[in-house]
């Protein structure tokens, strides 16, 4: 619990953050949308938690949990609380989310974080698509490291791309964050290990 006390103290010391409203997609293909509101306390906690990231890898671990918090808080105000990982466990349920709903909503959440300048090591990209087994299309939100990896000649640079995929788990659970090549190869389909940073951490309340 020590980490929670430290985080609360850090959040209370921050400059007040104005409430934010954002639309979340659900019922497949963004067929329906609901407007949700994040209050100043929730946003201050998110900002303090992300501000503690020491490098890009640390920020990605923190983003996995933050996206879970934001979707969980959205579920307290909308039908997406019923969303379950994948497209089977919640089939036909109001509030279900497919990969399009998740990719669009998570991208909006990431842009909100970036607008507050809380993403110091990454920039937000457009959602990315993978196609496996002919018709198995799957979308995800995408980020890129701001500091690119230099090539051997020391001149050119390539951005390292990662996905932030909230579709695999139930509403409020940490998102899957992994490198784009790993995801394109089918990563995320099997339960992935929870980063040590967030293992055992409870979800925040409103």
PDB file of C-alpha atoms in Angstrom:
ATOM      1  CA  UNK A   1       0.000   0.000   0.000  1.00  0.00           C
ATOM      2  CA  UNK A   2       2.996   2.297   0.325  1.00  0.00           C
ATOM      3  CA  UNK A   3       2.944   3.014  -3.439  1.00  0.00           C
ATOM      4  CA  UNK A   4      -0.688   4.130  -3.157  1.00  0.00           C
ATOM      5  CA  UNK A   5       0.061   6.594  -0.339  1.00  0.00           C
ATOM      6  CA  UNK A   6       2.993   8.052  -2.292  1.00  0.00           C
ATOM      7  CA  UNK A   7       0.855   8.367  -5.412  1.00  0.00           C
ATOM      8  CA  UNK A   8      -1.985  10.060  -3.558  1.00  0.00           C
ATOM      9  CA  UNK A   9       0.439  12.559  -2.036  1.00  0.00           C
ATOM     10  CA  UNK A  10       1.953  13.268  -5.449  1.00  0.00           C
ATOM     11  CA  UNK A  11      -1.480  13.735  -6.977  1.00  0.00           C
ATOM     12  CA  UNK A  12      -2.582  16.112  -4.233  1.00  0.00           C
ATOM     13  CA  UNK A  13       0.507  18.235  -4.840  1.00  0.00           C
ATOM     14  CA  UNK A  14      -0.246  18.641  -8.542  1.00  0.00           C
ATOM     15  CA  UNK A  15      -1.941  21.657 -10.038  1.00  0.00           C
ATOM     16  CA  UNK A  16      -5.687  21.067 -10.282  1.00  0.00           C
ATOM     17  CA  UNK A  17      -6.767  19.327 -13.480  1.00  0.00           C
ATOM     18  CA  UNK A  18     -10.077  20.233 -15.104  1.00  0.00           C
ATOM     19  CA  UNK A  19     -12.641  17.479 -15.641  1.00  0.00           C
ATOM     20  CA  UNK A  20     -12.613  15.846 -19.078  1.00  0.00           C
ATOM     21  CA  UNK A  21     -15.487  14.338 -21.073  1.00  0.00           C
ATOM     22  CA  UNK A  22     -14.858  11.725 -23.737  1.00  0.00           C
ATOM     23  CA  UNK A  23     -16.981   9.411 -25.893  1.00  0.00           C
ATOM     24  CA  UNK A  24     -16.556   5.628 -25.678  1.00  0.00           C
ATOM     25  CA  UNK A  25     -17.639   3.202 -28.420  1.00  0.00           C
ATOM     26  CA  UNK A  26     -19.579  -0.013 -27.869  1.00  0.00           C
ATOM     27  CA  UNK A  27     -21.934  -2.627 -29.347  1.00  0.00           C
ATOM     28  CA  UNK A  28     -19.452  -3.436 -32.145  1.00  0.00           C
ATOM     29  CA  UNK A  29     -18.139  -1.198 -34.882  1.00  0.00           C
ATOM     30  CA  UNK A  30     -18.766   1.896 -32.729  1.00  0.00           C
ATOM     31  CA  UNK A  31     -22.469   1.382 -33.403  1.00  0.00           C
ATOM     32  CA  UNK A  32     -23.249   3.313 -30.203  1.00  0.00           C
ATOM     33  CA  UNK A  33     -21.324   5.856 -28.151  1.00  0.00           C
ATOM     34  CA  UNK A  34     -21.653   7.144 -24.604  1.00  0.00           C
ATOM     35  CA  UNK A  35     -20.185  10.298 -23.127  1.00  0.00           C
ATOM     36  CA  UNK A  36     -18.245   9.720 -19.912  1.00  0.00           C
ATOM     37  CA  UNK A  37     -16.591  12.160 -17.528  1.00  0.00           C
ATOM     38  CA  UNK A  38     -13.276  11.882 -15.710  1.00  0.00           C
ATOM     39  CA  UNK A  39     -13.070  14.034 -12.595  1.00  0.00           C
ATOM     40  CA  UNK A  40     -10.125  16.034 -11.325  1.00  0.00           C
ATOM     41  CA  UNK A  41      -9.153  13.432  -8.720  1.00  0.00           C
ATOM     42  CA  UNK A  42      -9.054  10.597 -11.251  1.00  0.00           C
ATOM     43  CA  UNK A  43      -7.024  12.668 -13.702  1.00  0.00           C
ATOM     44  CA  UNK A  44      -4.609  13.821 -11.005  1.00  0.00           C
ATOM     45  CA  UNK A  45      -3.961  10.194 -10.029  1.00  0.00           C
ATOM     46  CA  UNK A  46      -3.346   9.235 -13.650  1.00  0.00           C
ATOM     47  CA  UNK A  47      -1.039  12.201 -14.207  1.00  0.00           C
ATOM     48  CA  UNK A  48       1.016  11.491 -11.069  1.00  0.00           C
ATOM     49  CA  UNK A  49       1.312   7.809 -11.893  1.00  0.00           C
ATOM     50  CA  UNK A  50       2.525   8.447 -15.449  1.00  0.00           C
ATOM     51  CA  UNK A  51       4.849  11.230 -14.293  1.00  0.00           C
ATOM     52  CA  UNK A  52       6.760   8.651 -12.222  1.00  0.00           C
ATOM     53  CA  UNK A  53       7.792   6.688 -15.337  1.00  0.00           C
ATOM     54  CA  UNK A  54      11.569   6.547 -15.652  1.00  0.00           C
ATOM     55  CA  UNK A  55      11.819   5.486 -19.291  1.00  0.00           C
ATOM     56  CA  UNK A  56       9.769   4.319 -22.261  1.00  0.00           C
ATOM     57  CA  UNK A  57       9.425   0.722 -21.068  1.00  0.00           C
ATOM     58  CA  UNK A  58       8.272   1.911 -17.645  1.00  0.00           C
ATOM     59  CA  UNK A  59       5.751   4.252 -19.248  1.00  0.00           C
ATOM     60  CA  UNK A  60       4.325   1.383 -21.317  1.00  0.00           C
ATOM     61  CA  UNK A  61       3.889  -0.737 -18.174  1.00  0.00           C
ATOM     62  CA  UNK A  62       2.077   2.153 -16.507  1.00  0.00           C
ATOM     63  CA  UNK A  63      -0.086   2.750 -19.572  1.00  0.00           C
ATOM     64  CA  UNK A  64      -1.351  -0.837 -19.388  1.00  0.00           C
ATOM     65  CA  UNK A  65      -2.834  -0.129 -15.958  1.00  0.00           C
ATOM     66  CA  UNK A  66      -3.949   3.437 -16.719  1.00  0.00           C
ATOM     67  CA  UNK A  67      -6.018   2.352 -19.725  1.00  0.00           C
ATOM     68  CA  UNK A  68      -7.651  -0.261 -17.498  1.00  0.00           C
ATOM     69  CA  UNK A  69      -8.508   2.404 -14.902  1.00  0.00           C
ATOM     70  CA  UNK A  70      -9.944   4.776 -17.497  1.00  0.00           C
ATOM     71  CA  UNK A  71     -12.108   2.081 -19.096  1.00  0.00           C
ATOM     72  CA  UNK A  72     -13.203   0.878 -15.645  1.00  0.00           C
ATOM     73  CA  UNK A  73     -14.240   4.395 -14.623  1.00  0.00           C
ATOM     74  CA  UNK A  74     -16.055   4.734 -17.960  1.00  0.00           C
ATOM     75  CA  UNK A  75     -17.855   1.474 -17.155  1.00  0.00           C
ATOM     76  CA  UNK A  76     -19.223   3.027 -13.960  1.00  0.00           C
ATOM     77  CA  UNK A  77     -21.027   5.565 -16.164  1.00  0.00           C
ATOM     78  CA  UNK A  78     -21.971   3.517 -19.212  1.00  0.00           C
ATOM     79  CA  UNK A  79     -22.953   0.095 -20.527  1.00  0.00           C
ATOM     80  CA  UNK A  80     -19.324  -0.929 -21.238  1.00  0.00           C
ATOM     81  CA  UNK A  81     -19.064  -2.307 -17.697  1.00  0.00           C
ATOM     82  CA  UNK A  82     -20.572  -5.439 -19.267  1.00  0.00           C
ATOM     83  CA  UNK A  83     -17.684  -5.819 -21.726  1.00  0.00           C
ATOM     84  CA  UNK A  84     -15.702  -9.053 -21.424  1.00  0.00           C
ATOM     85  CA  UNK A  85     -12.443  -9.994 -23.060  1.00  0.00           C
ATOM     86  CA  UNK A  86     -12.762 -11.139 -26.662  1.00  0.00           C
ATOM     87  CA  UNK A  87     -16.045 -11.415 -28.551  1.00  0.00           C
ATOM     88  CA  UNK A  88     -17.542 -14.584 -27.038  1.00  0.00           C
ATOM     89  CA  UNK A  89     -18.139 -14.146 -23.295  1.00  0.00           C
ATOM     90  CA  UNK A  90     -20.384 -11.098 -23.808  1.00  0.00           C
ATOM     91  CA  UNK A  91     -22.000 -12.036 -27.128  1.00  0.00           C
ATOM     92  CA  UNK A  92     -25.291 -10.156 -27.555  1.00  0.00           C
ATOM     93  CA  UNK A  93     -24.869  -8.143 -24.336  1.00  0.00           C
ATOM     94  CA  UNK A  94     -25.506  -4.395 -24.370  1.00  0.00           C
ATOM     95  CA  UNK A  95     -22.165  -2.695 -23.768  1.00  0.00           C
ATOM     96  CA  UNK A  96     -20.022  -5.316 -25.479  1.00  0.00           C
ATOM     97  CA  UNK A  97     -16.960  -4.003 -27.299  1.00  0.00           C
ATOM     98  CA  UNK A  98     -15.215  -5.496 -30.314  1.00  0.00           C
ATOM     99  CA  UNK A  99     -11.677  -4.643 -31.403  1.00  0.00           C
ATOM    100  CA  UNK A 100     -12.922  -1.626 -33.392  1.00  0.00           C
ATOM    101  CA  UNK A 101     -14.648  -0.210 -30.297  1.00  0.00           C
ATOM    102  CA  UNK A 102     -11.518  -0.792 -28.243  1.00  0.00           C
ATOM    103  CA  UNK A 103      -9.080   0.565 -30.826  1.00  0.00           C
ATOM    104  CA  UNK A 104     -11.068   3.788 -31.290  1.00  0.00           C
ATOM    105  CA  UNK A 105     -11.801   4.321 -27.590  1.00  0.00           C
ATOM    106  CA  UNK A 106      -8.258   3.536 -26.441  1.00  0.00           C
ATOM    107  CA  UNK A 107      -6.855   5.870 -29.095  1.00  0.00           C
ATOM    108  CA  UNK A 108      -9.119   8.638 -27.756  1.00  0.00           C
ATOM    109  CA  UNK A 109      -7.902   7.912 -24.220  1.00  0.00           C
ATOM    110  CA  UNK A 110      -4.260   7.991 -25.330  1.00  0.00           C
ATOM    111  CA  UNK A 111      -4.810  11.300 -27.127  1.00  0.00           C
ATOM    112  CA  UNK A 112      -6.389  12.717 -23.975  1.00  0.00           C
ATOM    113  CA  UNK A 113      -3.288  11.676 -22.011  1.00  0.00           C
ATOM    114  CA  UNK A 114      -1.037  13.200 -24.672  1.00  0.00           C
ATOM    115  CA  UNK A 115      -3.065  16.436 -24.692  1.00  0.00           C
ATOM    116  CA  UNK A 116      -2.263  16.737 -20.973  1.00  0.00           C
ATOM    117  CA  UNK A 117       1.432  16.117 -21.790  1.00  0.00           C
ATOM    118  CA  UNK A 118       1.486  13.016 -19.611  1.00  0.00           C
ATOM    119  CA  UNK A 119       3.068  10.858 -22.324  1.00  0.00           C
ATOM    120  CA  UNK A 120       6.709  11.870 -22.159  1.00  0.00           C
ATOM    121  CA  UNK A 121       8.219   8.894 -23.972  1.00  0.00           C
ATOM    122  CA  UNK A 122       5.570   8.066 -26.587  1.00  0.00           C
ATOM    123  CA  UNK A 123       3.392   9.668 -29.232  1.00  0.00           C
ATOM    124  CA  UNK A 124      -0.016   8.419 -30.337  1.00  0.00           C
ATOM    125  CA  UNK A 125      -0.427   6.897 -33.785  1.00  0.00           C
ATOM    126  CA  UNK A 126      -3.517   5.886 -35.744  1.00  0.00           C
ATOM    127  CA  UNK A 127      -5.024   2.440 -34.970  1.00  0.00           C
ATOM    128  CA  UNK A 128      -3.286  -0.475 -36.669  1.00  0.00           C
ATOM    129  CA  UNK A 129      -4.787  -3.575 -38.342  1.00  0.00           C
ATOM    130  CA  UNK A 130      -3.478  -7.131 -38.473  1.00  0.00           C
ATOM    131  CA  UNK A 131      -4.936  -9.892 -40.654  1.00  0.00           C
ATOM    132  CA  UNK A 132      -4.322 -13.534 -39.779  1.00  0.00           C
ATOM    133  CA  UNK A 133      -5.933 -16.710 -41.073  1.00  0.00           C
ATOM    134  CA  UNK A 134      -7.464 -14.934 -44.103  1.00  0.00           C
ATOM    135  CA  UNK A 135     -10.466 -13.249 -42.422  1.00  0.00           C
ATOM    136  CA  UNK A 136      -9.226 -12.792 -38.849  1.00  0.00           C
ATOM    137  CA  UNK A 137      -8.866  -8.986 -38.865  1.00  0.00           C
ATOM    138  CA  UNK A 138      -8.008  -7.292 -35.594  1.00  0.00           C
ATOM    139  CA  UNK A 139      -7.486  -3.608 -34.773  1.00  0.00           C
ATOM    140  CA  UNK A 140      -5.577  -2.005 -31.912  1.00  0.00           C
ATOM    141  CA  UNK A 141      -4.499   1.410 -30.676  1.00  0.00           C
ATOM    142  CA  UNK A 142      -0.846   2.183 -31.419  1.00  0.00           C
ATOM    143  CA  UNK A 143       1.954   4.280 -29.932  1.00  0.00           C
ATOM    144  CA  UNK A 144       5.533   5.049 -30.973  1.00  0.00           C
ATOM    145  CA  UNK A 145       8.549   5.850 -28.836  1.00  0.00           C
ATOM    146  CA  UNK A 146       9.451   9.514 -29.182  1.00  0.00           C
ATOM    147  CA  UNK A 147      13.170   8.757 -29.103  1.00  0.00           C
ATOM    148  CA  UNK A 148      13.817   6.553 -32.105  1.00  0.00           C
ATOM    149  CA  UNK A 149      16.425   3.833 -32.243  1.00  0.00           C
ATOM    150  CA  UNK A 150      19.478   4.860 -34.268  1.00  0.00           C
ATOM    151  CA  UNK A 151      20.600   2.593 -37.110  1.00  0.00           C
ATOM    152  CA  UNK A 152      24.229   1.339 -37.277  1.00  0.00           C
ATOM    153  CA  UNK A 153      25.300   4.217 -39.531  1.00  0.00           C
ATOM    154  CA  UNK A 154      24.181   6.625 -36.804  1.00  0.00           C
ATOM    155  CA  UNK A 155      22.204   8.776 -39.238  1.00  0.00           C
ATOM    156  CA  UNK A 156      18.767   7.316 -39.918  1.00  0.00           C
ATOM    157  CA  UNK A 157      16.341   6.511 -37.114  1.00  0.00           C
ATOM    158  CA  UNK A 158      13.340   4.219 -36.829  1.00  0.00           C
ATOM    159  CA  UNK A 159      10.465   4.734 -34.424  1.00  0.00           C
ATOM    160  CA  UNK A 160       9.769   1.703 -32.258  1.00  0.00           C
ATOM    161  CA  UNK A 161       6.074   0.907 -32.468  1.00  0.00           C
ATOM    162  CA  UNK A 162       3.853  -0.723 -29.840  1.00  0.00           C
ATOM    163  CA  UNK A 163       0.180  -1.574 -29.519  1.00  0.00           C
ATOM    164  CA  UNK A 164      -2.086  -0.799 -26.566  1.00  0.00           C
ATOM    165  CA  UNK A 165      -4.755  -3.465 -26.920  1.00  0.00           C
ATOM    166  CA  UNK A 166      -7.592  -3.391 -24.376  1.00  0.00           C
ATOM    167  CA  UNK A 167      -9.761  -5.964 -26.204  1.00  0.00           C
ATOM    168  CA  UNK A 168      -8.276  -9.115 -24.684  1.00  0.00           C
ATOM    169  CA  UNK A 169      -9.424  -8.607 -21.080  1.00  0.00           C
ATOM    170  CA  UNK A 170     -12.592  -7.704 -19.167  1.00  0.00           C
ATOM    171  CA  UNK A 171     -13.560  -4.080 -18.590  1.00  0.00           C
ATOM    172  CA  UNK A 172     -11.239  -2.359 -16.128  1.00  0.00           C
ATOM    173  CA  UNK A 173      -8.385  -4.848 -16.469  1.00  0.00           C
ATOM    174  CA  UNK A 174      -4.918  -3.753 -17.680  1.00  0.00           C
ATOM    175  CA  UNK A 175      -4.499  -3.475 -21.436  1.00  0.00           C
ATOM    176  CA  UNK A 176      -2.044  -5.644 -23.345  1.00  0.00           C
ATOM    177  CA  UNK A 177       0.933  -3.492 -24.352  1.00  0.00           C
ATOM    178  CA  UNK A 178       3.542  -5.092 -26.607  1.00  0.00           C
ATOM    179  CA  UNK A 179       5.760  -4.406 -29.597  1.00  0.00           C
ATOM    180  CA  UNK A 180       4.009  -4.114 -32.944  1.00  0.00           C
ATOM    181  CA  UNK A 181       5.975  -6.996 -34.547  1.00  0.00           C
ATOM    182  CA  UNK A 182       5.076  -9.320 -31.663  1.00  0.00           C
ATOM    183  CA  UNK A 183       1.403  -8.329 -31.925  1.00  0.00           C
ATOM    184  CA  UNK A 184       1.350  -8.731 -35.714  1.00  0.00           C
ATOM    185  CA  UNK A 185       2.686 -12.258 -35.209  1.00  0.00           C
ATOM    186  CA  UNK A 186      -0.344 -13.094 -33.037  1.00  0.00           C
ATOM    187  CA  UNK A 187       0.745 -11.844 -29.630  1.00  0.00           C
ATOM    188  CA  UNK A 188      -1.885 -11.112 -27.021  1.00  0.00           C
ATOM    189  CA  UNK A 189      -4.105 -14.068 -27.862  1.00  0.00           C
ATOM    190  CA  UNK A 190      -2.805 -15.981 -24.846  1.00  0.00           C
ATOM    191  CA  UNK A 191      -2.919 -14.444 -21.369  1.00  0.00           C
ATOM    192  CA  UNK A 192       0.279 -12.422 -21.100  1.00  0.00           C
ATOM    193  CA  UNK A 193       2.293 -11.909 -17.958  1.00  0.00           C
ATOM    194  CA  UNK A 194       1.333  -8.853 -15.906  1.00  0.00           C
ATOM    195  CA  UNK A 195       4.293  -6.442 -15.696  1.00  0.00           C
ATOM    196  CA  UNK A 196       5.958  -6.640 -12.279  1.00  0.00           C
ATOM    197  CA  UNK A 197       5.209  -2.942 -11.778  1.00  0.00           C
ATOM    198  CA  UNK A 198       1.463  -3.543 -11.624  1.00  0.00           C
ATOM    199  CA  UNK A 199       1.298  -7.067 -10.193  1.00  0.00           C
ATOM    200  CA  UNK A 200      -1.030  -7.042  -7.212  1.00  0.00           C
ATOM    201  CA  UNK A 201      -2.069  -3.410  -7.647  1.00  0.00           C
ATOM    202  CA  UNK A 202      -5.791  -2.874  -7.055  1.00  0.00           C
ATOM    203  CA  UNK A 203      -7.878  -0.783  -9.434  1.00  0.00           C
ATOM    204  CA  UNK A 204      -8.616   2.740  -8.278  1.00  0.00           C
ATOM    205  CA  UNK A 205     -12.120   3.828  -7.369  1.00  0.00           C
ATOM    206  CA  UNK A 206     -13.644   7.033  -8.724  1.00  0.00           C
TER     207      UNK A 206
END
